């Protein structure tokens, strides 16, 4: 966290308006095609979603800290924290799944979790770009059909891939091992 402060302090102090734009923009962004507002769940209150996301992100942070306390590697905790962030955050872009994949590789997750993340990421990317295409095409019927019939399944693939990855971590070995390897005393 010291590195984050070191990197962010100069721009934040020299041009606070530009530095904080990302945070202000996303705080005001409505819930759209994410966990909170989709074909299955319909929570559209921005303030409510922001508050719930904050609580769940803090719970993810607590889980990551507990993992560190159990003796699991920092890479594991970082991957879990990012997966939790991707699940609860109202702002989502398909490239985040690629970031998740590389965090999982760095954390040395098993191949089946990587395969799930890769499949979920490809489906999510295709789904997101299809929605973007149909929303800009001017073909309201095609957009409505895709949103009603296909889009929700793509969201389930995204969240399913993240959930299976988090399920693996929940079942990870205890403090005497690190994913099957003995922890040195």
Tab-separated table of C-alpha atoms in Angstrom:
chain	number	residue	atom	x	y	z
A	1	UNK	CA	0.000	0.000	0.000
A	2	UNK	CA	2.991	2.285	0.459
A	3	UNK	CA	3.777	1.943	-3.242
A	4	UNK	CA	0.176	2.886	-4.110
A	5	UNK	CA	0.454	6.012	-1.972
A	6	UNK	CA	3.838	6.860	-3.496
A	7	UNK	CA	2.464	6.547	-7.028
A	8	UNK	CA	-0.849	8.311	-6.376
A	9	UNK	CA	0.213	11.115	-4.032
A	10	UNK	CA	1.826	13.460	-6.607
A	11	UNK	CA	-1.069	13.435	-9.115
A	12	UNK	CA	-3.627	13.591	-6.297
A	13	UNK	CA	-1.927	16.612	-4.767
A	14	UNK	CA	-1.075	18.398	-8.028
A	15	UNK	CA	-4.417	17.914	-9.787
A	16	UNK	CA	-7.020	16.491	-7.454
A	17	UNK	CA	-9.877	17.129	-9.884
A	18	UNK	CA	-8.384	14.967	-12.649
A	19	UNK	CA	-7.035	12.343	-10.260
A	20	UNK	CA	-10.412	11.840	-8.576
A	21	UNK	CA	-12.431	11.802	-11.823
A	22	UNK	CA	-12.383	7.998	-12.031
A	23	UNK	CA	-13.798	7.677	-8.513
A	24	UNK	CA	-16.407	10.412	-8.942
A	25	UNK	CA	-17.538	9.089	-12.326
A	26	UNK	CA	-17.932	5.525	-11.104
A	27	UNK	CA	-19.634	6.565	-7.858
A	28	UNK	CA	-22.362	8.209	-9.938
A	29	UNK	CA	-22.607	5.429	-12.514
A	30	UNK	CA	-25.863	3.519	-12.449
A	31	UNK	CA	-26.061	-0.220	-11.942
A	32	UNK	CA	-26.418	-1.791	-15.390
A	33	UNK	CA	-25.227	-5.160	-16.713
A	34	UNK	CA	-23.711	-6.394	-13.508
A	35	UNK	CA	-24.630	-8.435	-10.458
A	36	UNK	CA	-27.158	-5.862	-9.307
A	37	UNK	CA	-29.192	-5.019	-12.410
A	38	UNK	CA	-29.598	-7.807	-14.935
A	39	UNK	CA	-32.300	-10.189	-16.184
A	40	UNK	CA	-32.268	-12.021	-12.804
A	41	UNK	CA	-31.711	-9.287	-10.175
A	42	UNK	CA	-33.164	-5.784	-10.517
A	43	UNK	CA	-31.604	-3.383	-8.025
A	44	UNK	CA	-31.262	0.019	-9.652
A	45	UNK	CA	-30.709	2.385	-6.703
A	46	UNK	CA	-27.155	3.650	-7.166
A	47	UNK	CA	-26.785	4.584	-3.498
A	48	UNK	CA	-28.050	1.180	-2.346
A	49	UNK	CA	-25.764	-0.706	-4.748
A	50	UNK	CA	-22.767	1.428	-3.746
A	51	UNK	CA	-23.385	0.719	-0.058
A	52	UNK	CA	-23.914	-2.996	-0.565
A	53	UNK	CA	-20.858	-3.226	-2.811
A	54	UNK	CA	-18.763	-1.474	-0.163
A	55	UNK	CA	-19.884	-3.892	2.550
A	56	UNK	CA	-19.206	-6.913	0.342
A	57	UNK	CA	-15.830	-5.546	-0.810
A	58	UNK	CA	-14.844	-5.049	2.831
A	59	UNK	CA	-15.910	-8.649	3.531
A	60	UNK	CA	-13.686	-9.766	0.635
A	61	UNK	CA	-10.820	-7.764	2.105
A	62	UNK	CA	-11.382	-9.433	5.488
A	63	UNK	CA	-11.349	-12.852	3.795
A	64	UNK	CA	-8.097	-12.017	1.999
A	65	UNK	CA	-6.522	-10.873	5.277
A	66	UNK	CA	-7.707	-14.074	6.968
A	67	UNK	CA	-6.036	-16.053	4.172
A	68	UNK	CA	-2.777	-14.226	4.802
A	69	UNK	CA	-3.151	-14.943	8.502
A	70	UNK	CA	-3.628	-18.659	7.684
A	71	UNK	CA	-0.279	-18.591	5.949
A	72	UNK	CA	-1.442	-18.700	2.341
A	73	UNK	CA	0.620	-16.721	-0.199
A	74	UNK	CA	0.021	-13.049	-0.947
A	75	UNK	CA	-0.769	-13.999	-4.555
A	76	UNK	CA	-3.691	-16.130	-3.346
A	77	UNK	CA	-5.086	-13.304	-1.240
A	78	UNK	CA	-4.723	-10.803	-4.091
A	79	UNK	CA	-6.524	-13.117	-6.514
A	80	UNK	CA	-9.359	-13.719	-4.037
A	81	UNK	CA	-9.704	-10.017	-3.327
A	82	UNK	CA	-9.842	-9.168	-7.027
A	83	UNK	CA	-12.400	-11.924	-7.717
A	84	UNK	CA	-14.571	-10.581	-4.896
A	85	UNK	CA	-14.215	-7.070	-6.326
A	86	UNK	CA	-15.309	-8.286	-9.766
A	87	UNK	CA	-18.357	-9.988	-8.311
A	88	UNK	CA	-19.672	-7.042	-6.269
A	89	UNK	CA	-18.553	-4.011	-8.284
A	90	UNK	CA	-21.177	-2.221	-10.371
A	91	UNK	CA	-18.573	-1.201	-12.954
A	92	UNK	CA	-17.482	-4.086	-15.114
A	93	UNK	CA	-15.519	-4.395	-18.329
A	94	UNK	CA	-14.615	-7.687	-19.985
A	95	UNK	CA	-10.871	-7.052	-19.799
A	96	UNK	CA	-11.077	-7.448	-16.019
A	97	UNK	CA	-11.566	-11.187	-16.488
A	98	UNK	CA	-8.225	-11.253	-18.310
A	99	UNK	CA	-6.632	-9.549	-15.313
A	100	UNK	CA	-8.302	-12.142	-13.067
A	101	UNK	CA	-6.879	-14.918	-15.203
A	102	UNK	CA	-3.324	-13.637	-14.879
A	103	UNK	CA	-3.725	-13.143	-11.126
A	104	UNK	CA	-4.890	-16.766	-10.912
A	105	UNK	CA	-1.851	-17.890	-12.932
A	106	UNK	CA	0.429	-15.897	-10.631
A	107	UNK	CA	-1.304	-17.480	-7.626
A	108	UNK	CA	-0.725	-20.938	-9.170
A	109	UNK	CA	-4.379	-21.937	-9.148
A	110	UNK	CA	-5.058	-25.381	-10.624
A	111	UNK	CA	-5.676	-25.818	-14.326
A	112	UNK	CA	-9.402	-26.436	-13.947
A	113	UNK	CA	-9.908	-23.015	-12.344
A	114	UNK	CA	-7.866	-21.406	-15.119
A	115	UNK	CA	-9.967	-23.220	-17.735
A	116	UNK	CA	-13.153	-21.995	-16.033
A	117	UNK	CA	-11.862	-18.423	-15.911
A	118	UNK	CA	-10.772	-18.580	-19.564
A	119	UNK	CA	-14.143	-19.935	-20.702
A	120	UNK	CA	-16.059	-17.461	-18.547
A	121	UNK	CA	-13.867	-14.625	-19.816
A	122	UNK	CA	-14.381	-15.515	-23.472
A	123	UNK	CA	-18.130	-15.778	-23.009
A	124	UNK	CA	-18.200	-12.504	-21.076
A	125	UNK	CA	-16.151	-10.713	-23.737
A	126	UNK	CA	-18.399	-11.982	-26.529
A	127	UNK	CA	-21.512	-11.140	-24.526
A	128	UNK	CA	-20.353	-7.612	-23.694
A	129	UNK	CA	-19.338	-6.805	-27.263
A	130	UNK	CA	-22.566	-8.261	-28.637
A	131	UNK	CA	-24.551	-5.984	-26.307
A	132	UNK	CA	-22.435	-3.022	-27.375
A	133	UNK	CA	-22.918	-3.900	-31.052
A	134	UNK	CA	-26.684	-4.356	-30.792
A	135	UNK	CA	-27.116	-1.216	-28.682
A	136	UNK	CA	-25.360	0.885	-31.323
A	137	UNK	CA	-26.789	-0.840	-34.394
A	138	UNK	CA	-30.134	0.919	-34.207
A	139	UNK	CA	-31.887	-2.452	-34.413
A	140	UNK	CA	-34.035	-2.293	-31.304
A	141	UNK	CA	-35.647	-5.669	-31.941
A	142	UNK	CA	-32.303	-7.470	-32.143
A	143	UNK	CA	-31.032	-5.658	-29.050
A	144	UNK	CA	-34.180	-6.520	-27.075
A	145	UNK	CA	-34.056	-10.147	-28.190
A	146	UNK	CA	-30.367	-10.525	-27.305
A	147	UNK	CA	-30.835	-8.834	-23.937
A	148	UNK	CA	-33.881	-10.951	-23.086
A	149	UNK	CA	-32.702	-14.343	-24.399
A	150	UNK	CA	-28.886	-14.430	-24.327
A	151	UNK	CA	-27.361	-11.701	-22.184
A	152	UNK	CA	-28.308	-13.166	-18.800
A	153	UNK	CA	-26.658	-16.484	-19.662
A	154	UNK	CA	-23.411	-14.659	-20.423
A	155	UNK	CA	-23.608	-12.962	-17.026
A	156	UNK	CA	-24.114	-16.350	-15.390
A	157	UNK	CA	-20.979	-17.612	-17.157
A	158	UNK	CA	-18.983	-14.626	-15.833
A	159	UNK	CA	-20.158	-15.007	-12.258
A	160	UNK	CA	-19.993	-18.797	-12.425
A	161	UNK	CA	-16.332	-18.652	-13.436
A	162	UNK	CA	-15.536	-16.259	-10.595
A	163	UNK	CA	-17.545	-18.317	-8.096
A	164	UNK	CA	-15.814	-21.580	-9.039
A	165	UNK	CA	-12.487	-19.862	-8.548
A	166	UNK	CA	-13.552	-18.605	-5.112
A	167	UNK	CA	-14.923	-22.074	-4.309
A	168	UNK	CA	-11.477	-23.511	-4.962
A	169	UNK	CA	-9.922	-21.043	-2.533
A	170	UNK	CA	-12.468	-21.884	0.152
A	171	UNK	CA	-11.413	-25.521	-0.123
A	172	UNK	CA	-7.692	-24.671	-0.201
A	173	UNK	CA	-5.416	-26.400	2.300
A	174	UNK	CA	-5.047	-25.082	5.843
A	175	UNK	CA	-2.111	-23.271	7.441
A	176	UNK	CA	0.312	-26.195	7.292
A	177	UNK	CA	0.354	-26.308	3.499
A	178	UNK	CA	0.299	-23.889	0.615
A	179	UNK	CA	-1.780	-25.486	-2.071
A	180	UNK	CA	-0.327	-28.913	-1.455
A	181	UNK	CA	3.230	-27.853	-0.539
A	182	UNK	CA	4.625	-27.841	2.982
A	183	UNK	CA	5.083	-24.386	4.477
A	184	UNK	CA	8.604	-24.013	5.826
A	185	UNK	CA	8.725	-23.415	9.607
